[in-house]
Backbone as a printed PyTorch tensor [residue, N CA C, xyz], in Angstrom:
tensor([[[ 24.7820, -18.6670,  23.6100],
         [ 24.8130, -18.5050,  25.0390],
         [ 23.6240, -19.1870,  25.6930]],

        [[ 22.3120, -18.7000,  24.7930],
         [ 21.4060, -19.6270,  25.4440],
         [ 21.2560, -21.1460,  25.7660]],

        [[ 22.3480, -21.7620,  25.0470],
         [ 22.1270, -23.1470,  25.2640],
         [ 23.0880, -23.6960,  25.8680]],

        [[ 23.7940, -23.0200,  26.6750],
         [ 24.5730, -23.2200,  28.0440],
         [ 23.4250, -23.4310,  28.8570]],

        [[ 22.6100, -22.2330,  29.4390],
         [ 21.7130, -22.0820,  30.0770],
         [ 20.4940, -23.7590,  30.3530]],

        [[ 20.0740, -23.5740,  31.2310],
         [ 19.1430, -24.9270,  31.9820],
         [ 17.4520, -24.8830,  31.3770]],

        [[ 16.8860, -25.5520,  30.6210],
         [ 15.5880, -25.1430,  30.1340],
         [ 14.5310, -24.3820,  30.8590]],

        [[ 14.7520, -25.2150,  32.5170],
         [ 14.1010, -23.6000,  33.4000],
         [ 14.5460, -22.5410,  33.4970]],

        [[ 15.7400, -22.0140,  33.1060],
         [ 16.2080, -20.2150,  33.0960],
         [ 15.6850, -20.2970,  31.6470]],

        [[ 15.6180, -20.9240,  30.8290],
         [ 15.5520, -20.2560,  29.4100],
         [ 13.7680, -20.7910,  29.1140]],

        [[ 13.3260, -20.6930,  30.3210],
         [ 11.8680, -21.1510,  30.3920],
         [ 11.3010, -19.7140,  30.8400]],

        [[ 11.9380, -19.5350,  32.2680],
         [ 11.8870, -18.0280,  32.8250],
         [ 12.1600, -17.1940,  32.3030]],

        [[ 13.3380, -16.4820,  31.1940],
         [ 13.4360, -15.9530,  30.0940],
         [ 12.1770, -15.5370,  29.6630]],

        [[ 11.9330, -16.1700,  28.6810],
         [ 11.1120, -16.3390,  27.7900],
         [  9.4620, -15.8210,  28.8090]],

        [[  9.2820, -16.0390,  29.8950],
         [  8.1080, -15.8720,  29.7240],
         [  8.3260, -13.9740,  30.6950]],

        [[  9.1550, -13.8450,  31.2910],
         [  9.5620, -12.4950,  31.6710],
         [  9.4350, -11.0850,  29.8660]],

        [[  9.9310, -11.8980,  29.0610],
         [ 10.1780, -11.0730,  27.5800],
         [  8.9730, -10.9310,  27.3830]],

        [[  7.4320, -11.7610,  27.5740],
         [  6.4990, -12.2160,  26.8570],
         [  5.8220, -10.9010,  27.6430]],

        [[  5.8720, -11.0710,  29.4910],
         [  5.5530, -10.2610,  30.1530],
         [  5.4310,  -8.7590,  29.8860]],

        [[  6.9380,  -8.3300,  29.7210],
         [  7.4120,  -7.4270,  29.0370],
         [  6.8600,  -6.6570,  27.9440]],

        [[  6.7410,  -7.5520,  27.1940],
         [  6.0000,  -6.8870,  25.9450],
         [  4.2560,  -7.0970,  26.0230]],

        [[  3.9040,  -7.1910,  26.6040],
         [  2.6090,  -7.3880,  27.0690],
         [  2.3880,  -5.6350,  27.6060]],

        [[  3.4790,  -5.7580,  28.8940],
         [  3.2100,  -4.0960,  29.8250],
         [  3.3720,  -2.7740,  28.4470]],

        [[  4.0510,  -3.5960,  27.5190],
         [  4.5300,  -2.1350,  27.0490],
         [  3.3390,  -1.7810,  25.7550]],

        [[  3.0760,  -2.7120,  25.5520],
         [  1.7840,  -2.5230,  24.6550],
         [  0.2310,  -1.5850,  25.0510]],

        [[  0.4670,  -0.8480,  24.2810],
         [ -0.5050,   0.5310,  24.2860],
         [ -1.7520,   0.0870,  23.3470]],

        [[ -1.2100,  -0.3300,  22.6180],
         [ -2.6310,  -0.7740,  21.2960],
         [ -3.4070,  -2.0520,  21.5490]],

        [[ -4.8510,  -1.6930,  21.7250],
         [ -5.5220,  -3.0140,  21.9170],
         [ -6.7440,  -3.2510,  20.7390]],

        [[ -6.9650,  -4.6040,  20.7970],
         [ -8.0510,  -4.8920,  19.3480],
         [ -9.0680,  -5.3060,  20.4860]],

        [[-10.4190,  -4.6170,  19.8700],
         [-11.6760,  -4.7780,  20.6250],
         [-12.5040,  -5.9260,  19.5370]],

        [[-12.9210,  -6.9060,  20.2060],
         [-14.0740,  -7.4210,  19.2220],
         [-14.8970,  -7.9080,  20.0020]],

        [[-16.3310,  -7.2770,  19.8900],
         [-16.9550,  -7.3050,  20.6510],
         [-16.6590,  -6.9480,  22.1060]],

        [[-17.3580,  -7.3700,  23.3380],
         [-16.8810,  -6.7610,  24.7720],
         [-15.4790,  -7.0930,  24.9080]],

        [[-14.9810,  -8.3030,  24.2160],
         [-13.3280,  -8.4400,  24.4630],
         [-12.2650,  -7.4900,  24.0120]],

        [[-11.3160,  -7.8890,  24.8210],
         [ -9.6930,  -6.3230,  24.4890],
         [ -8.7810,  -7.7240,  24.2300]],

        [[ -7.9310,  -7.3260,  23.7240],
         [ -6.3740,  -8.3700,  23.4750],
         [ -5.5520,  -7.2200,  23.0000]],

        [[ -4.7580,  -7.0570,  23.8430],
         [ -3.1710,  -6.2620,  23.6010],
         [ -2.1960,  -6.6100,  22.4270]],

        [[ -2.2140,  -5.5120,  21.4030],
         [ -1.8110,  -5.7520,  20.3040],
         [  0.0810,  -5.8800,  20.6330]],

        [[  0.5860,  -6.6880,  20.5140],
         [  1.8650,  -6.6830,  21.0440],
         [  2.7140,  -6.2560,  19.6560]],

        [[  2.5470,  -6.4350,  18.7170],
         [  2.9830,  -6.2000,  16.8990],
         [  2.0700,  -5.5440,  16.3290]],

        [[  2.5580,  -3.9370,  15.6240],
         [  1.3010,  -3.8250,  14.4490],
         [  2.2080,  -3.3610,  13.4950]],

        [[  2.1890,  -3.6060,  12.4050],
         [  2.2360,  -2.9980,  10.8890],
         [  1.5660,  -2.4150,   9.9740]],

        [[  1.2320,  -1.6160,   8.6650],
         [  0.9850,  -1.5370,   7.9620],
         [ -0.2830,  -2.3810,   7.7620]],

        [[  0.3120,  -3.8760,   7.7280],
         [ -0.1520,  -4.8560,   6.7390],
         [ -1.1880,  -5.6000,   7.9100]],

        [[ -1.1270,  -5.7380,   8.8540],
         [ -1.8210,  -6.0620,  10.0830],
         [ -1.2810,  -6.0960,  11.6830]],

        [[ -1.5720,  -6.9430,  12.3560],
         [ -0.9890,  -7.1550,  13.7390],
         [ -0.9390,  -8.4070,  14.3200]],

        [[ -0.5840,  -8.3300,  15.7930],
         [ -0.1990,  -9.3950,  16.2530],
         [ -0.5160, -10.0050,  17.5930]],

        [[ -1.4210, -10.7650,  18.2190],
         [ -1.3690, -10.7200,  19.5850],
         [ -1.0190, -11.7350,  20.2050]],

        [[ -1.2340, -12.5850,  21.2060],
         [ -0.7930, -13.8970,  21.9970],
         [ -1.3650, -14.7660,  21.7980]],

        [[ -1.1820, -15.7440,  20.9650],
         [ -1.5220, -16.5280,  20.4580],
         [ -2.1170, -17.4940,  21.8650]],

        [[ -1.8190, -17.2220,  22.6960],
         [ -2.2470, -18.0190,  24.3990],
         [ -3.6690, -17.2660,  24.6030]],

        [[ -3.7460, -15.9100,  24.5620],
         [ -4.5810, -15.1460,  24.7840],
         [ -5.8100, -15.1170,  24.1510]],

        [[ -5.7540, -14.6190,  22.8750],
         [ -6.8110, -14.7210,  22.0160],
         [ -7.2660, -15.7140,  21.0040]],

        [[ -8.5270, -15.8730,  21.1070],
         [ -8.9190, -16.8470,  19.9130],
         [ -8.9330, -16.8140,  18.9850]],

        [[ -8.9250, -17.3420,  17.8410],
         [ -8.9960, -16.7820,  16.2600],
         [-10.0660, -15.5180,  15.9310]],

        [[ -9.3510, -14.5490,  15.8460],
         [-10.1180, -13.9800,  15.5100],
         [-10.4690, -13.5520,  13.5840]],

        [[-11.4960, -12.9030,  13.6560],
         [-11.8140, -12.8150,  12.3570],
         [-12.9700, -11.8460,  12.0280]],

        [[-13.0780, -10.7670,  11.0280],
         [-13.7950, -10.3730,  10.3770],
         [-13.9810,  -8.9050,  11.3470]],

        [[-14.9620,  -8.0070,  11.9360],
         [-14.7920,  -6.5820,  12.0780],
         [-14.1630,  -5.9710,  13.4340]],

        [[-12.9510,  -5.9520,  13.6940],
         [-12.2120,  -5.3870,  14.7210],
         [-12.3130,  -4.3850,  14.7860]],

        [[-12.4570,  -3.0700,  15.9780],
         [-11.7410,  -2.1330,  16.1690],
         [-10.1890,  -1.8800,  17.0350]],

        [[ -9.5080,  -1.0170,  16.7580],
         [ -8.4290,  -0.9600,  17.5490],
         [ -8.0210,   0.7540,  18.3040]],

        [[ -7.6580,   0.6540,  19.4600],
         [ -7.7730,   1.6920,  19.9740],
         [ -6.1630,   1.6710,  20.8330]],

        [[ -5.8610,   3.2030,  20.9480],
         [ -4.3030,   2.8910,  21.6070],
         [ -5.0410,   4.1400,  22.8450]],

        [[ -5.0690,   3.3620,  24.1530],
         [ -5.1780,   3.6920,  24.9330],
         [ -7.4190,   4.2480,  25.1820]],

        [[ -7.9610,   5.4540,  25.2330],
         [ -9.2340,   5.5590,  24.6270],
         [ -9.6320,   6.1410,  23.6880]],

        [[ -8.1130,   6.3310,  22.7080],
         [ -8.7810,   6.3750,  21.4980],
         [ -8.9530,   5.8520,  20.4910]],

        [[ -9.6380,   6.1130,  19.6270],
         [-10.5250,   4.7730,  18.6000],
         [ -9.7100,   5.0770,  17.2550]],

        [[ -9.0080,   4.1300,  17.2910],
         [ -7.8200,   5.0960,  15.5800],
         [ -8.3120,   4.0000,  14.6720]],

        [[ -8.5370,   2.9440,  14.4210],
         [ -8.5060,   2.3690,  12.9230],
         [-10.1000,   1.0560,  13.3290]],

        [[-10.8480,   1.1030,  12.3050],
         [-11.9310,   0.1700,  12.5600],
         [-11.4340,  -1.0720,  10.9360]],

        [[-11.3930,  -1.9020,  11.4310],
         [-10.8100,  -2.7940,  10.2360],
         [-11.2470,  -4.2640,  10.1490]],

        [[-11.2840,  -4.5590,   9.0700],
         [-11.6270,  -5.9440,   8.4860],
         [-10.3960,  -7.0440,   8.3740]],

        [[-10.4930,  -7.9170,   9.3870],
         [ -9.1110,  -8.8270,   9.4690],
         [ -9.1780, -10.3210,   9.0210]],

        [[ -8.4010, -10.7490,   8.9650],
         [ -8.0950, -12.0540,   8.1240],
         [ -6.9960, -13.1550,   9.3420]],

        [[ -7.1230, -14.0750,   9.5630],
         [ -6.0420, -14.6920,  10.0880],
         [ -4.8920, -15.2860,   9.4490]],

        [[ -3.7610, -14.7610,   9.9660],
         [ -2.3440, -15.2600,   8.6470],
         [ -1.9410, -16.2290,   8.7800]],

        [[ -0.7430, -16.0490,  10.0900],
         [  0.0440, -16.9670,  10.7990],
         [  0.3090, -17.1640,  11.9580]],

        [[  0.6380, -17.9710,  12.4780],
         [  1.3290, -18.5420,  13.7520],
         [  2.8430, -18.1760,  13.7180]],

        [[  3.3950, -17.2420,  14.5200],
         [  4.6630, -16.9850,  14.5920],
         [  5.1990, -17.6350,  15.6420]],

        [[  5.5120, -18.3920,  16.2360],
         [  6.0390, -18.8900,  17.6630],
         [  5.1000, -18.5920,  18.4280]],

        [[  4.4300, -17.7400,  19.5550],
         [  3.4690, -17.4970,  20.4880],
         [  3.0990, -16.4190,  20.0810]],

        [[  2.9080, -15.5000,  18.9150],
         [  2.0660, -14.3160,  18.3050],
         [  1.8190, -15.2440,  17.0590]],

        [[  0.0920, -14.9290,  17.3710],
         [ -0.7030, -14.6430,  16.0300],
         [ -0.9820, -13.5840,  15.0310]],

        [[ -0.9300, -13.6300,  14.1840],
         [ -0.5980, -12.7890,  13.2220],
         [ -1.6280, -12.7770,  12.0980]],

        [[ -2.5350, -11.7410,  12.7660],
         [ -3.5960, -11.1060,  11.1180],
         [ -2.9820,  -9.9160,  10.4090]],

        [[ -4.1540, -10.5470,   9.1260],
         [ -3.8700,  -8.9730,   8.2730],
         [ -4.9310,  -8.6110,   7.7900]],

        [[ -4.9510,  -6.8600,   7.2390],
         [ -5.9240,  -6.2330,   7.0820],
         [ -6.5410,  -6.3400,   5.7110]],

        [[ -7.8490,  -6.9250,   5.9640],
         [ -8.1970,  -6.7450,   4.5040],
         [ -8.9590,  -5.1570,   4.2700]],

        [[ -9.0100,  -4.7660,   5.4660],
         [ -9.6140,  -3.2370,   5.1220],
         [ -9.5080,  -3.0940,   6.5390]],

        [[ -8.4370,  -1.5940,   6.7920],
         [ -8.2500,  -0.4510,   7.3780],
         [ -8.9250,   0.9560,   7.3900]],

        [[ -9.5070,   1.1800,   8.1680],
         [ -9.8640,   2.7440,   8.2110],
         [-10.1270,   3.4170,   9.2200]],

        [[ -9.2100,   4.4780,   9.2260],
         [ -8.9230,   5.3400,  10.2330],
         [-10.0730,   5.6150,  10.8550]],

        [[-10.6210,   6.1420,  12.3540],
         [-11.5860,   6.5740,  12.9270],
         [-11.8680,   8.0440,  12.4450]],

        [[-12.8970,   8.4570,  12.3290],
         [-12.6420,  10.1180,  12.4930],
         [-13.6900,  10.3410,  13.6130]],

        [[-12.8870,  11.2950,  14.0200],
         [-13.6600,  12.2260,  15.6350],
         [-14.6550,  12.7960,  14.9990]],

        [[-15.0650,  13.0840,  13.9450],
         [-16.2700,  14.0170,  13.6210],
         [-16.9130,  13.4130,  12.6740]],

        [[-18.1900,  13.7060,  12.6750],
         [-19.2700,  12.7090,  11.6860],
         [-18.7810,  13.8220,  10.3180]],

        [[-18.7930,  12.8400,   9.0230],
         [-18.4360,  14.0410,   8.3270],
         [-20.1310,  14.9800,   7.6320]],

        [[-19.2190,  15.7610,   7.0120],
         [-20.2490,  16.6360,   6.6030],
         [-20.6280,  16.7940,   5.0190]],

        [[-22.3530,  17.0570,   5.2100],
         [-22.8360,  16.5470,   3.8730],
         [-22.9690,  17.9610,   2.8620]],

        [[-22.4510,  18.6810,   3.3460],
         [-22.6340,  19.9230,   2.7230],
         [-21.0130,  20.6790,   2.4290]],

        [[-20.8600,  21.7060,   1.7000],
         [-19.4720,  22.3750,   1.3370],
         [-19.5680,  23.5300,   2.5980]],

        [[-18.6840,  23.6050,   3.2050],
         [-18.9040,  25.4950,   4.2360],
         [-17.5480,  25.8930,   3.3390]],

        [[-18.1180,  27.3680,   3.1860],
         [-17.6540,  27.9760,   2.5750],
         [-16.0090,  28.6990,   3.6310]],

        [[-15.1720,  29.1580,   3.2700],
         [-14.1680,  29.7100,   4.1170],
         [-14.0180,  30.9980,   4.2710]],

        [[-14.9520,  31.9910,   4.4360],
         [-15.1370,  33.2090,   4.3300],
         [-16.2840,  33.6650,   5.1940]],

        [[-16.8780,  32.3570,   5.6310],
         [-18.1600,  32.6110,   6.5720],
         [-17.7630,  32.8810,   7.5380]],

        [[-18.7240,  33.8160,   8.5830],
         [-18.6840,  34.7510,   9.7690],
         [-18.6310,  33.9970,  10.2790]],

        [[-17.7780,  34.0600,  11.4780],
         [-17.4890,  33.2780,  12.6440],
         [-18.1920,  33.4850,  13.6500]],

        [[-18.3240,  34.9640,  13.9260],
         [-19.4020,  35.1630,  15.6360],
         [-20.6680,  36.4650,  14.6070]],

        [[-21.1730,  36.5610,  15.5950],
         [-22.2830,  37.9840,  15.0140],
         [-22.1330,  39.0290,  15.7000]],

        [[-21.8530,  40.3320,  15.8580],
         [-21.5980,  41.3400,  16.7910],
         [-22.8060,  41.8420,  16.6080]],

        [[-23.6100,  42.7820,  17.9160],
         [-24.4990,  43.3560,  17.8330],
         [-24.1540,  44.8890,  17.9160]],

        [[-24.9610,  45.8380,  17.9020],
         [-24.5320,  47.0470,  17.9260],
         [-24.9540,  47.7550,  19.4670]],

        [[-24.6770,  49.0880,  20.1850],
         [-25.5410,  48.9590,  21.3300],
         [-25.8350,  50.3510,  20.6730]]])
């Protein structure tokens, strides 16, 4: 069907879809002060606009919306048509809490009551 169509509708197309998936993208990769809207993620890595961002490489964080979910070590793969496409050479989840260097036991008092 598309190639009925006039290279300017299937020009306009194409950049309305691009649009599209741009708005709907929640996940962004921070490196350094820069953001780029993750438009693809997998497992194995992600994907952004190949128009947009520059090669990137080596310690990303990624956050979906303000929170901080995976800090990771990336690699550049491929060129898919207008998404670039890294992968992770190391993923790891954020955690909200610094962890802890000691065992707490599960039986410890929670509040202290006084007597009057």
């Amino acid at each position: 069907m598309s190639s009925f169509l006039p290279q300017s509708v299937r020009d306009e197309l194409a950049a309305a879809q691009k649009s599209a998936r741009r708005r709907r993208a929640t996940r962004v990769v921070h490196v350094g002060d820069e953001a780029y809207p993750i438009l693809e993620m997998t497992e194995d890595g992600f994907s952004v606009d190949s128009a947009d961002a520059p090669r990137l490489r080596g310690l990303i964080d990624i956050y979906d919306g303000a929170r901080h979910l995976y800090q990771a070590l990336i690699v550049a793969s491929e060129q898919q048509g207008d998404l670039m496409r890294y992968e992770f050479k190391r993923n790891t989840a954020a955690a909200t809490s610094a962890p802890l260097d000691f065992e707490t036991l599960g039986d410890r008092p929670v509040a202290l009551l006084t007597q009057r």
